[in-house]
């Protein structure tokens, strides 16, 4: 019998961290062995509820961490940097969903992928991963059609357009041998610019997240739509990615690799 995956969660008392801990209770193939919270957090030093080892306590650092196969991180840039240091020192694979990573840390992560397996995604929904692939292929197959991305989120979301909308824009731009910087239209007045990728943003209520990727031709259009109704999809995707990444060679891996071949 294969021993369970030894997993650590960074940002364990955050929204995503808690969702991951919930899922881990029901995952017989993985065991939570380390749970890192912000120094000063009320949880620091407390028992982790529901952990397979009844004596596991939240920690605020990596100093006494046991052997780990994969670290799953949903925290912040500084905390991700510390987790990365630990992964590099011990050759541990890293799955990270943390957004807002600055250029310096992004460069460190890219460099680290020469030594350990790293999988990062701005959106761990498997549905969005498949949508991105279909949209990329459609953008390449229909090079003259106009590309528009419409996204909707709850009223408290701070960034706009969403990281997922930007990632979709980058994917389509790359499929057409250009960059998002060269083609994004975030604001509009007047006629559509040829070859642009247009963005529209809706904010309101408690919308978890909707992305419409539109290819608009003459007399016809293609609409690829993803609607998230529950945040746990991101935790499920990250956990699936963690199982997939365990034992993979060093490198920068993507959710697209996890979904593999369609059909
Ligand atoms: P959150 O604010 O609820 O949780 C972040 C947690 O990290 C907090 O509990 C915070 O205390 C903790 N933290 C801060 N410093 C730390 C440290 N030094 N060590 C350990 N933990 C530390 O936020 P969230 O909604 O859980 O999101 C976390 C990150 O994941 C954000 O960057 C968010 O944008 C991103 N996110 C990504 C996806 C995805 O699918 N990729 C989905 C949701 C959220």
PDB file of C-alpha atoms and ligand atoms in Angstrom:
ATOM      1  CA  UNK A   1       0.000   0.000   0.000  1.00  0.00           C
ATOM      2  CA  UNK A   2       1.323   3.470  -0.893  1.00  0.00           C
ATOM      3  CA  UNK A   3       1.899   5.582   2.214  1.00  0.00           C
ATOM      4  CA  UNK A   4      -0.233   8.731   2.392  1.00  0.00           C
ATOM      5  CA  UNK A   5       1.125  11.947   0.901  1.00  0.00           C
ATOM      6  CA  UNK A   6       2.769  14.024   3.638  1.00  0.00           C
ATOM      7  CA  UNK A   7       1.307  17.456   3.138  1.00  0.00           C
ATOM      8  CA  UNK A   8       1.939  20.844   4.750  1.00  0.00           C
ATOM      9  CA  UNK A   9      -0.443  23.797   4.441  1.00  0.00           C
ATOM     10  CA  UNK A  10       0.923  27.351   4.491  1.00  0.00           C
ATOM     11  CA  UNK A  11      -1.672  29.945   5.501  1.00  0.00           C
ATOM     12  CA  UNK A  12      -3.596  27.222   7.348  1.00  0.00           C
ATOM     13  CA  UNK A  13      -6.014  29.519   9.181  1.00  0.00           C
ATOM     14  CA  UNK A  14      -6.978  31.590   6.151  1.00  0.00           C
ATOM     15  CA  UNK A  15     -10.143  30.995   4.098  1.00  0.00           C
ATOM     16  CA  UNK A  16      -8.388  28.720   1.634  1.00  0.00           C
ATOM     17  CA  UNK A  17      -6.247  27.070   4.317  1.00  0.00           C
ATOM     18  CA  UNK A  18      -9.354  26.109   6.292  1.00  0.00           C
ATOM     19  CA  UNK A  19     -11.045  24.780   3.152  1.00  0.00           C
ATOM     20  CA  UNK A  20      -7.982  22.614   2.507  1.00  0.00           C
ATOM     21  CA  UNK A  21      -7.938  21.285   6.061  1.00  0.00           C
ATOM     22  CA  UNK A  22     -11.622  20.318   5.672  1.00  0.00           C
ATOM     23  CA  UNK A  23     -10.877  18.372   2.504  1.00  0.00           C
ATOM     24  CA  UNK A  24      -7.858  16.696   4.047  1.00  0.00           C
ATOM     25  CA  UNK A  25     -10.043  15.183   6.785  1.00  0.00           C
ATOM     26  CA  UNK A  26     -11.744  13.110   4.090  1.00  0.00           C
ATOM     27  CA  UNK A  27      -8.622  12.300   2.047  1.00  0.00           C
ATOM     28  CA  UNK A  28      -7.253   8.891   3.004  1.00  0.00           C
ATOM     29  CA  UNK A  29      -4.340   9.275   0.606  1.00  0.00           C
ATOM     30  CA  UNK A  30      -2.923  12.397   2.249  1.00  0.00           C
ATOM     31  CA  UNK A  31      -1.927  13.317   5.769  1.00  0.00           C
ATOM     32  CA  UNK A  32      -1.551  16.838   7.115  1.00  0.00           C
ATOM     33  CA  UNK A  33       1.835  16.873   8.857  1.00  0.00           C
ATOM     34  CA  UNK A  34       2.481  20.630   9.262  1.00  0.00           C
ATOM     35  CA  UNK A  35       0.130  23.636   9.335  1.00  0.00           C
ATOM     36  CA  UNK A  36       1.699  27.101   9.273  1.00  0.00           C
ATOM     37  CA  UNK A  37      -0.141  30.238  10.404  1.00  0.00           C
ATOM     38  CA  UNK A  38       0.895  33.879  10.693  1.00  0.00           C
ATOM     39  CA  UNK A  39       3.121  34.614  13.724  1.00  0.00           C
ATOM     40  CA  UNK A  40       0.833  36.060  16.401  1.00  0.00           C
ATOM     41  CA  UNK A  41      -2.226  34.249  15.052  1.00  0.00           C
ATOM     42  CA  UNK A  42      -4.679  33.044  17.741  1.00  0.00           C
ATOM     43  CA  UNK A  43      -4.318  29.558  16.261  1.00  0.00           C
ATOM     44  CA  UNK A  44      -0.534  29.434  16.741  1.00  0.00           C
ATOM     45  CA  UNK A  45       0.317  26.518  19.084  1.00  0.00           C
ATOM     46  CA  UNK A  46      -3.302  25.260  19.204  1.00  0.00           C
ATOM     47  CA  UNK A  47      -4.234  21.712  18.244  1.00  0.00           C
ATOM     48  CA  UNK A  48      -5.273  21.394  14.593  1.00  0.00           C
ATOM     49  CA  UNK A  49      -8.890  20.164  14.722  1.00  0.00           C
ATOM     50  CA  UNK A  50      -9.531  16.903  12.900  1.00  0.00           C
ATOM     51  CA  UNK A  51      -5.866  16.232  11.993  1.00  0.00           C
ATOM     52  CA  UNK A  52      -5.063  12.520  11.580  1.00  0.00           C
ATOM     53  CA  UNK A  53      -2.374  12.925  14.224  1.00  0.00           C
ATOM     54  CA  UNK A  54      -4.390  14.152  17.202  1.00  0.00           C
ATOM     55  CA  UNK A  55      -1.297  15.946  18.538  1.00  0.00           C
ATOM     56  CA  UNK A  56      -0.591  18.163  15.498  1.00  0.00           C
ATOM     57  CA  UNK A  57      -0.422  21.842  16.466  1.00  0.00           C
ATOM     58  CA  UNK A  58      -0.403  24.940  14.274  1.00  0.00           C
ATOM     59  CA  UNK A  59       3.110  26.373  13.888  1.00  0.00           C
ATOM     60  CA  UNK A  60       4.249  29.852  12.882  1.00  0.00           C
ATOM     61  CA  UNK A  61       7.411  28.715  11.099  1.00  0.00           C
ATOM     62  CA  UNK A  62       9.110  25.761   9.433  1.00  0.00           C
ATOM     63  CA  UNK A  63      11.850  25.126  11.995  1.00  0.00           C
ATOM     64  CA  UNK A  64      10.372  21.959  13.518  1.00  0.00           C
ATOM     65  CA  UNK A  65       8.606  20.752  10.390  1.00  0.00           C
ATOM     66  CA  UNK A  66       8.709  16.960   9.898  1.00  0.00           C
ATOM     67  CA  UNK A  67       9.527  15.372   6.503  1.00  0.00           C
ATOM     68  CA  UNK A  68       7.063  16.694   3.883  1.00  0.00           C
ATOM     69  CA  UNK A  69       6.269  15.586   0.311  1.00  0.00           C
ATOM     70  CA  UNK A  70       4.322  18.656  -0.844  1.00  0.00           C
ATOM     71  CA  UNK A  71       3.661  22.120   0.596  1.00  0.00           C
ATOM     72  CA  UNK A  72       0.342  23.692  -0.433  1.00  0.00           C
ATOM     73  CA  UNK A  73       0.396  27.460  -0.040  1.00  0.00           C
ATOM     74  CA  UNK A  74      -2.480  29.954   0.017  1.00  0.00           C
ATOM     75  CA  UNK A  75      -1.074  32.816   2.075  1.00  0.00           C
ATOM     76  CA  UNK A  76       0.665  36.044   1.094  1.00  0.00           C
ATOM     77  CA  UNK A  77       3.870  36.963  -0.698  1.00  0.00           C
ATOM     78  CA  UNK A  78       6.091  37.103   2.424  1.00  0.00           C
ATOM     79  CA  UNK A  79       4.790  33.812   3.793  1.00  0.00           C
ATOM     80  CA  UNK A  80       5.185  32.175   0.392  1.00  0.00           C
ATOM     81  CA  UNK A  81       8.842  33.312   0.340  1.00  0.00           C
ATOM     82  CA  UNK A  82       9.475  31.557   3.667  1.00  0.00           C
ATOM     83  CA  UNK A  83       7.761  28.370   2.503  1.00  0.00           C
ATOM     84  CA  UNK A  84       9.838  28.462  -0.675  1.00  0.00           C
ATOM     85  CA  UNK A  85      13.054  28.660   1.377  1.00  0.00           C
ATOM     86  CA  UNK A  86      12.023  25.539   3.291  1.00  0.00           C
ATOM     87  CA  UNK A  87      11.061  23.679   0.117  1.00  0.00           C
ATOM     88  CA  UNK A  88      14.401  24.524  -1.502  1.00  0.00           C
ATOM     89  CA  UNK A  89      16.424  23.448   1.518  1.00  0.00           C
ATOM     90  CA  UNK A  90      14.661  20.089   1.751  1.00  0.00           C
ATOM     91  CA  UNK A  91      13.782  19.370  -1.891  1.00  0.00           C
ATOM     92  CA  UNK A  92      10.007  19.569  -1.317  1.00  0.00           C
ATOM     93  CA  UNK A  93       7.464  20.112  -4.114  1.00  0.00           C
ATOM     94  CA  UNK A  94       5.405  23.315  -3.877  1.00  0.00           C
ATOM     95  CA  UNK A  95       1.813  24.031  -4.959  1.00  0.00           C
ATOM     96  CA  UNK A  96       0.913  27.708  -4.587  1.00  0.00           C
ATOM     97  CA  UNK A  97      -2.266  29.673  -5.213  1.00  0.00           C
ATOM     98  CA  UNK A  98      -1.053  32.889  -3.598  1.00  0.00           C
ATOM     99  CA  UNK A  99      -1.652  35.898  -5.844  1.00  0.00           C
ATOM    100  CA  UNK A 100      -0.102  39.369  -5.716  1.00  0.00           C
ATOM    101  CA  UNK A 101       3.417  37.950  -6.067  1.00  0.00           C
ATOM    102  CA  UNK A 102       5.868  40.743  -6.962  1.00  0.00           C
ATOM    103  CA  UNK A 103       8.458  40.469  -9.727  1.00  0.00           C
ATOM    104  CA  UNK A 104      11.288  39.671  -7.285  1.00  0.00           C
ATOM    105  CA  UNK A 105       9.480  36.702  -5.748  1.00  0.00           C
ATOM    106  CA  UNK A 106       8.236  35.574  -9.167  1.00  0.00           C
ATOM    107  CA  UNK A 107      11.870  35.498 -10.331  1.00  0.00           C
ATOM    108  CA  UNK A 108      12.893  33.507  -7.229  1.00  0.00           C
ATOM    109  CA  UNK A 109      10.097  31.015  -7.878  1.00  0.00           C
ATOM    110  CA  UNK A 110      11.141  30.647 -11.513  1.00  0.00           C
ATOM    111  CA  UNK A 111      14.737  30.100 -10.415  1.00  0.00           C
ATOM    112  CA  UNK A 112      13.676  27.583  -7.744  1.00  0.00           C
ATOM    113  CA  UNK A 113      11.900  25.521 -10.411  1.00  0.00           C
ATOM    114  CA  UNK A 114      15.377  24.505 -11.557  1.00  0.00           C
ATOM    115  CA  UNK A 115      15.713  22.589  -8.279  1.00  0.00           C
ATOM    116  CA  UNK A 116      12.198  21.598  -7.129  1.00  0.00           C
ATOM    117  CA  UNK A 117       8.802  20.890  -8.699  1.00  0.00           C
ATOM    118  CA  UNK A 118       6.566  23.978  -8.504  1.00  0.00           C
ATOM    119  CA  UNK A 119       2.966  24.360  -9.644  1.00  0.00           C
ATOM    120  CA  UNK A 120       1.348  27.796  -9.380  1.00  0.00           C
ATOM    121  CA  UNK A 121      -2.087  28.880 -10.565  1.00  0.00           C
ATOM    122  CA  UNK A 122      -4.118  32.064 -10.146  1.00  0.00           C
ATOM    123  CA  UNK A 123      -7.224  29.860 -10.244  1.00  0.00           C
ATOM    124  CA  UNK A 124      -7.232  26.239  -9.104  1.00  0.00           C
ATOM    125  CA  UNK A 125     -10.632  25.451 -10.575  1.00  0.00           C
ATOM    126  CA  UNK A 126     -10.364  22.488 -12.936  1.00  0.00           C
ATOM    127  CA  UNK A 127     -13.226  23.990 -14.940  1.00  0.00           C
ATOM    128  CA  UNK A 128     -11.235  27.169 -15.537  1.00  0.00           C
ATOM    129  CA  UNK A 129      -8.169  25.108 -16.467  1.00  0.00           C
ATOM    130  CA  UNK A 130     -10.177  23.347 -19.186  1.00  0.00           C
ATOM    131  CA  UNK A 131     -11.856  26.592 -20.272  1.00  0.00           C
ATOM    132  CA  UNK A 132      -8.409  28.188 -20.662  1.00  0.00           C
ATOM    133  CA  UNK A 133      -7.256  25.381 -22.901  1.00  0.00           C
ATOM    134  CA  UNK A 134     -10.388  25.543 -25.111  1.00  0.00           C
ATOM    135  CA  UNK A 135     -10.175  29.343 -25.325  1.00  0.00           C
ATOM    136  CA  UNK A 136      -6.484  29.247 -26.262  1.00  0.00           C
ATOM    137  CA  UNK A 137      -7.196  26.763 -29.045  1.00  0.00           C
ATOM    138  CA  UNK A 138     -10.229  28.737 -30.262  1.00  0.00           C
ATOM    139  CA  UNK A 139      -8.252  32.004 -30.303  1.00  0.00           C
ATOM    140  CA  UNK A 140      -5.624  30.364 -32.501  1.00  0.00           C
ATOM    141  CA  UNK A 141      -8.173  28.612 -34.748  1.00  0.00           C
ATOM    142  CA  UNK A 142     -10.255  31.762 -35.326  1.00  0.00           C
ATOM    143  CA  UNK A 143      -7.533  34.406 -35.685  1.00  0.00           C
ATOM    144  CA  UNK A 144      -9.811  37.126 -37.132  1.00  0.00           C
ATOM    145  CA  UNK A 145     -12.512  36.879 -34.453  1.00  0.00           C
ATOM    146  CA  UNK A 146     -12.697  39.519 -31.733  1.00  0.00           C
ATOM    147  CA  UNK A 147     -11.729  38.441 -28.219  1.00  0.00           C
ATOM    148  CA  UNK A 148     -13.706  39.757 -25.253  1.00  0.00           C
ATOM    149  CA  UNK A 149     -13.521  38.680 -21.599  1.00  0.00           C
ATOM    150  CA  UNK A 150     -16.331  39.520 -19.176  1.00  0.00           C
ATOM    151  CA  UNK A 151     -15.893  38.724 -15.493  1.00  0.00           C
ATOM    152  CA  UNK A 152     -18.176  39.141 -12.465  1.00  0.00           C
ATOM    153  CA  UNK A 153     -17.288  38.933  -8.770  1.00  0.00           C
ATOM    154  CA  UNK A 154     -18.703  39.912  -5.367  1.00  0.00           C
ATOM    155  CA  UNK A 155     -18.762  43.507  -4.270  1.00  0.00           C
ATOM    156  CA  UNK A 156     -15.704  43.198  -1.957  1.00  0.00           C
ATOM    157  CA  UNK A 157     -13.188  42.050  -4.551  1.00  0.00           C
ATOM    158  CA  UNK A 158     -10.292  44.520  -4.634  1.00  0.00           C
ATOM    159  CA  UNK A 159      -8.585  43.816  -7.952  1.00  0.00           C
ATOM    160  CA  UNK A 160     -10.143  44.311 -11.372  1.00  0.00           C
ATOM    161  CA  UNK A 161     -10.019  42.671 -13.818  1.00  0.00           C
ATOM    162  CA  UNK A 162      -9.601  39.430 -11.886  1.00  0.00           C
ATOM    163  CA  UNK A 163      -6.300  37.521 -12.017  1.00  0.00           C
ATOM    164  CA  UNK A 164      -8.170  34.779 -13.890  1.00  0.00           C
ATOM    165  CA  UNK A 165      -9.438  37.228 -16.535  1.00  0.00           C
ATOM    166  CA  UNK A 166      -5.887  38.503 -17.014  1.00  0.00           C
ATOM    167  CA  UNK A 167      -4.568  34.933 -17.272  1.00  0.00           C
ATOM    168  CA  UNK A 168      -7.215  34.203 -19.945  1.00  0.00           C
ATOM    169  CA  UNK A 169      -6.135  37.360 -21.767  1.00  0.00           C
ATOM    170  CA  UNK A 170      -2.478  36.295 -21.643  1.00  0.00           C
ATOM    171  CA  UNK A 171      -3.345  32.801 -22.920  1.00  0.00           C
ATOM    172  CA  UNK A 172      -5.290  34.160 -25.918  1.00  0.00           C
ATOM    173  CA  UNK A 173      -2.646  36.776 -26.711  1.00  0.00           C
ATOM    174  CA  UNK A 174       0.079  34.104 -26.653  1.00  0.00           C
ATOM    175  CA  UNK A 175      -2.053  31.885 -28.925  1.00  0.00           C
ATOM    176  CA  UNK A 176      -2.019  34.753 -31.433  1.00  0.00           C
ATOM    177  CA  UNK A 177       1.737  35.349 -31.094  1.00  0.00           C
ATOM    178  CA  UNK A 178       1.382  38.610 -29.199  1.00  0.00           C
ATOM    179  CA  UNK A 179       1.333  39.756 -25.562  1.00  0.00           C
ATOM    180  CA  UNK A 180      -1.428  41.027 -23.348  1.00  0.00           C
ATOM    181  CA  UNK A 181       0.509  44.266 -22.790  1.00  0.00           C
ATOM    182  CA  UNK A 182       0.357  44.895 -26.525  1.00  0.00           C
ATOM    183  CA  UNK A 183      -3.302  43.966 -26.980  1.00  0.00           C
ATOM    184  CA  UNK A 184      -5.337  44.571 -23.791  1.00  0.00           C
ATOM    185  CA  UNK A 185      -8.204  47.069 -23.928  1.00  0.00           C
ATOM    186  CA  UNK A 186      -9.199  47.761 -20.321  1.00  0.00           C
ATOM    187  CA  UNK A 187     -11.087  50.962 -21.085  1.00  0.00           C
ATOM    188  CA  UNK A 188     -13.143  51.826 -24.111  1.00  0.00           C
ATOM    189  CA  UNK A 189     -14.199  54.828 -26.048  1.00  0.00           C
ATOM    190  CA  UNK A 190     -14.913  54.759 -29.746  1.00  0.00           C
ATOM    191  CA  UNK A 191     -14.451  51.854 -32.144  1.00  0.00           C
ATOM    192  CA  UNK A 192     -12.906  48.528 -31.304  1.00  0.00           C
ATOM    193  CA  UNK A 193      -9.167  48.322 -32.006  1.00  0.00           C
ATOM    194  CA  UNK A 194      -8.307  45.411 -34.339  1.00  0.00           C
ATOM    195  CA  UNK A 195      -6.527  42.552 -32.597  1.00  0.00           C
ATOM    196  CA  UNK A 196      -7.340  43.812 -29.107  1.00  0.00           C
ATOM    197  CA  UNK A 197      -8.453  41.676 -26.148  1.00  0.00           C
ATOM    198  CA  UNK A 198     -11.295  43.544 -24.460  1.00  0.00           C
ATOM    199  CA  UNK A 199     -12.128  43.320 -20.751  1.00  0.00           C
ATOM    200  CA  UNK A 200     -15.393  44.122 -18.977  1.00  0.00           C
ATOM    201  CA  UNK A 201     -15.871  43.922 -15.211  1.00  0.00           C
ATOM    202  CA  UNK A 202     -19.063  43.410 -13.181  1.00  0.00           C
ATOM    203  CA  UNK A 203     -19.070  43.759  -9.364  1.00  0.00           C
ATOM    204  CA  UNK A 204     -21.963  43.040  -7.023  1.00  0.00           C
ATOM    205  CA  UNK A 205     -23.510  41.007  -4.219  1.00  0.00           C
ATOM    206  CA  UNK A 206     -21.923  37.694  -3.337  1.00  0.00           C
ATOM    207  CA  UNK A 207     -20.946  36.438  -6.809  1.00  0.00           C
ATOM    208  CA  UNK A 208     -18.164  33.863  -6.218  1.00  0.00           C
ATOM    209  CA  UNK A 209     -16.753  34.269  -9.722  1.00  0.00           C
ATOM    210  CA  UNK A 210     -17.904  34.166 -13.342  1.00  0.00           C
ATOM    211  CA  UNK A 211     -15.783  34.340 -16.470  1.00  0.00           C
ATOM    212  CA  UNK A 212     -17.108  34.591 -20.009  1.00  0.00           C
ATOM    213  CA  UNK A 213     -14.552  34.210 -22.773  1.00  0.00           C
ATOM    214  CA  UNK A 214     -16.119  35.371 -26.015  1.00  0.00           C
ATOM    215  CA  UNK A 215     -14.940  34.961 -29.602  1.00  0.00           C
ATOM    216  CA  UNK A 216     -17.060  37.175 -31.796  1.00  0.00           C
ATOM    217  CA  UNK A 217     -17.056  36.721 -35.550  1.00  0.00           C
ATOM    218  CA  UNK A 218     -19.290  38.055 -38.304  1.00  0.00           C
ATOM    219  CA  UNK A 219     -22.710  36.455 -38.099  1.00  0.00           C
ATOM    220  CA  UNK A 220     -21.720  34.027 -35.325  1.00  0.00           C
ATOM    221  CA  UNK A 221     -20.021  33.894 -31.961  1.00  0.00           C
ATOM    222  CA  UNK A 222     -18.573  31.377 -29.528  1.00  0.00           C
ATOM    223  CA  UNK A 223     -19.103  31.799 -25.776  1.00  0.00           C
ATOM    224  CA  UNK A 224     -17.137  29.844 -23.188  1.00  0.00           C
ATOM    225  CA  UNK A 225     -18.509  30.435 -19.705  1.00  0.00           C
ATOM    226  CA  UNK A 226     -17.419  29.305 -16.253  1.00  0.00           C
ATOM    227  CA  UNK A 227     -19.449  29.978 -13.120  1.00  0.00           C
ATOM    228  CA  UNK A 228     -18.045  29.222  -9.679  1.00  0.00           C
ATOM    229  CA  UNK A 229     -20.670  28.779  -6.990  1.00  0.00           C
ATOM    230  CA  UNK A 230     -18.480  27.490  -4.154  1.00  0.00           C
ATOM    231  CA  UNK A 231     -14.943  28.484  -3.097  1.00  0.00           C
ATOM    232  CA  UNK A 232     -14.100  24.882  -2.161  1.00  0.00           C
ATOM    233  CA  UNK A 233     -13.425  24.202  -5.870  1.00  0.00           C
ATOM    234  CA  UNK A 234     -10.090  25.995  -5.496  1.00  0.00           C
ATOM    235  CA  UNK A 235      -9.077  23.848  -2.520  1.00  0.00           C
ATOM    236  CA  UNK A 236     -10.140  20.673  -4.378  1.00  0.00           C
ATOM    237  CA  UNK A 237      -8.085  21.667  -7.409  1.00  0.00           C
ATOM    238  CA  UNK A 238      -5.035  22.479  -5.277  1.00  0.00           C
ATOM    239  CA  UNK A 239      -5.276  19.142  -3.473  1.00  0.00           C
ATOM    240  CA  UNK A 240      -5.585  17.286  -6.778  1.00  0.00           C
ATOM    241  CA  UNK A 241      -2.536  19.225  -8.027  1.00  0.00           C
ATOM    242  CA  UNK A 242      -0.596  18.282  -4.861  1.00  0.00           C
ATOM    243  CA  UNK A 243      -1.246  14.558  -5.408  1.00  0.00           C
ATOM    244  CA  UNK A 244      -0.266  14.931  -9.056  1.00  0.00           C
ATOM    245  CA  UNK A 245       2.925  16.905  -8.324  1.00  0.00           C
ATOM    246  CA  UNK A 246       4.329  14.490  -5.720  1.00  0.00           C
ATOM    247  CA  UNK A 247       7.386  12.769  -7.144  1.00  0.00           C
ATOM    248  CA  UNK A 248       7.502  14.899 -10.324  1.00  0.00           C
ATOM    249  CA  UNK A 249      10.921  16.189 -11.395  1.00  0.00           C
ATOM    250  CA  UNK A 250      11.982  19.784 -10.804  1.00  0.00           C
ATOM    251  CA  UNK A 251      10.303  22.277 -13.097  1.00  0.00           C
ATOM    252  CA  UNK A 252       7.499  24.793 -13.527  1.00  0.00           C
ATOM    253  CA  UNK A 253       4.290  22.794 -13.852  1.00  0.00           C
ATOM    254  CA  UNK A 254       0.786  24.038 -14.691  1.00  0.00           C
ATOM    255  CA  UNK A 255      -2.812  22.968 -14.072  1.00  0.00           C
ATOM    256  CA  UNK A 256      -2.958  22.241 -17.782  1.00  0.00           C
ATOM    257  CA  UNK A 257      -0.428  19.442 -17.120  1.00  0.00           C
ATOM    258  CA  UNK A 258      -2.651  18.095 -14.317  1.00  0.00           C
ATOM    259  CA  UNK A 259      -5.752  17.802 -16.514  1.00  0.00           C
ATOM    260  CA  UNK A 260      -3.622  16.021 -19.116  1.00  0.00           C
ATOM    261  CA  UNK A 261      -5.142  15.009 -22.435  1.00  0.00           C
ATOM    262  CA  UNK A 262      -8.846  15.645 -22.907  1.00  0.00           C
ATOM    263  CA  UNK A 263     -11.021  12.755 -23.985  1.00  0.00           C
TER     264      UNK A 263
HETATM  265  P1  LIG B   1      -6.838  34.838   3.769  1.00  0.00           P
HETATM  266  O1  LIG B   1      -6.449  36.249   4.050  1.00  0.00           O
HETATM  267  O2  LIG B   1      -8.122  34.315   4.326  1.00  0.00           O
HETATM  268  O3  LIG B   1      -5.676  33.844   4.233  1.00  0.00           O
HETATM  269  C1  LIG B   1      -4.294  34.104   4.132  1.00  0.00           C
HETATM  270  C2  LIG B   1      -3.676  33.521   5.348  1.00  0.00           C
HETATM  271  O4  LIG B   1      -2.254  33.577   5.279  1.00  0.00           O
HETATM  272  C3  LIG B   1      -4.108  34.297   6.583  1.00  0.00           C
HETATM  273  O5  LIG B   1      -4.650  33.395   7.522  1.00  0.00           O
HETATM  274  C4  LIG B   1      -2.815  34.903   7.058  1.00  0.00           C
HETATM  275  O6  LIG B   1      -2.792  35.007   8.471  1.00  0.00           O
HETATM  276  C5  LIG B   1      -1.820  33.850   6.576  1.00  0.00           C
HETATM  277  N1  LIG B   1      -0.445  34.319   6.711  1.00  0.00           N
HETATM  278  C6  LIG B   1       0.025  35.595   6.671  1.00  0.00           C
HETATM  279  N2  LIG B   1       1.347  35.597   6.945  1.00  0.00           N
HETATM  280  C7  LIG B   1       1.696  34.313   7.155  1.00  0.00           C
HETATM  281  C8  LIG B   1       2.917  33.672   7.493  1.00  0.00           C
HETATM  282  N3  LIG B   1       4.054  34.362   7.645  1.00  0.00           N
HETATM  283  N4  LIG B   1       2.926  32.335   7.603  1.00  0.00           N
HETATM  284  C9  LIG B   1       1.800  31.629   7.432  1.00  0.00           C
HETATM  285  N5  LIG B   1       0.608  32.172   7.139  1.00  0.00           N
HETATM  286  C10 LIG B   1       0.573  33.505   6.997  1.00  0.00           C
HETATM  287  O7  LIG B   1      -6.826  34.698   2.191  1.00  0.00           O
HETATM  288  P2  LIG B   1      -7.329  33.481   1.290  1.00  0.00           P
HETATM  289  O8  LIG B   1      -8.665  33.815   0.722  1.00  0.00           O
HETATM  290  O9  LIG B   1      -7.144  32.191   1.993  1.00  0.00           O
HETATM  291  O10 LIG B   1      -6.292  33.600   0.078  1.00  0.00           O
HETATM  292  C11 LIG B   1      -4.897  33.434   0.275  1.00  0.00           C
HETATM  293  C12 LIG B   1      -4.196  33.689  -1.044  1.00  0.00           C
HETATM  294  O11 LIG B   1      -4.667  32.760  -2.026  1.00  0.00           O
HETATM  295  C13 LIG B   1      -4.456  35.076  -1.640  1.00  0.00           C
HETATM  296  O12 LIG B   1      -3.288  35.473  -2.312  1.00  0.00           O
HETATM  297  C14 LIG B   1      -5.601  34.837  -2.606  1.00  0.00           C
HETATM  298  O13 LIG B   1      -5.645  35.797  -3.643  1.00  0.00           O
HETATM  299  C15 LIG B   1      -5.219  33.479  -3.129  1.00  0.00           C
HETATM  300  N6  LIG B   1      -6.310  32.682  -3.676  1.00  0.00           N
HETATM  301  C16 LIG B   1      -6.011  31.940  -4.755  1.00  0.00           C
HETATM  302  C17 LIG B   1      -6.947  31.089  -5.301  1.00  0.00           C
HETATM  303  C18 LIG B   1      -6.555  30.216  -6.459  1.00  0.00           C
HETATM  304  O14 LIG B   1      -7.379  29.418  -6.940  1.00  0.00           O
HETATM  305  N7  LIG B   1      -5.313  30.306  -6.918  1.00  0.00           N
HETATM  306  C19 LIG B   1      -8.236  30.983  -4.727  1.00  0.00           C
HETATM  307  C20 LIG B   1      -8.510  31.765  -3.605  1.00  0.00           C
HETATM  308  C21 LIG B   1      -7.531  32.603  -3.079  1.00  0.00           C
END
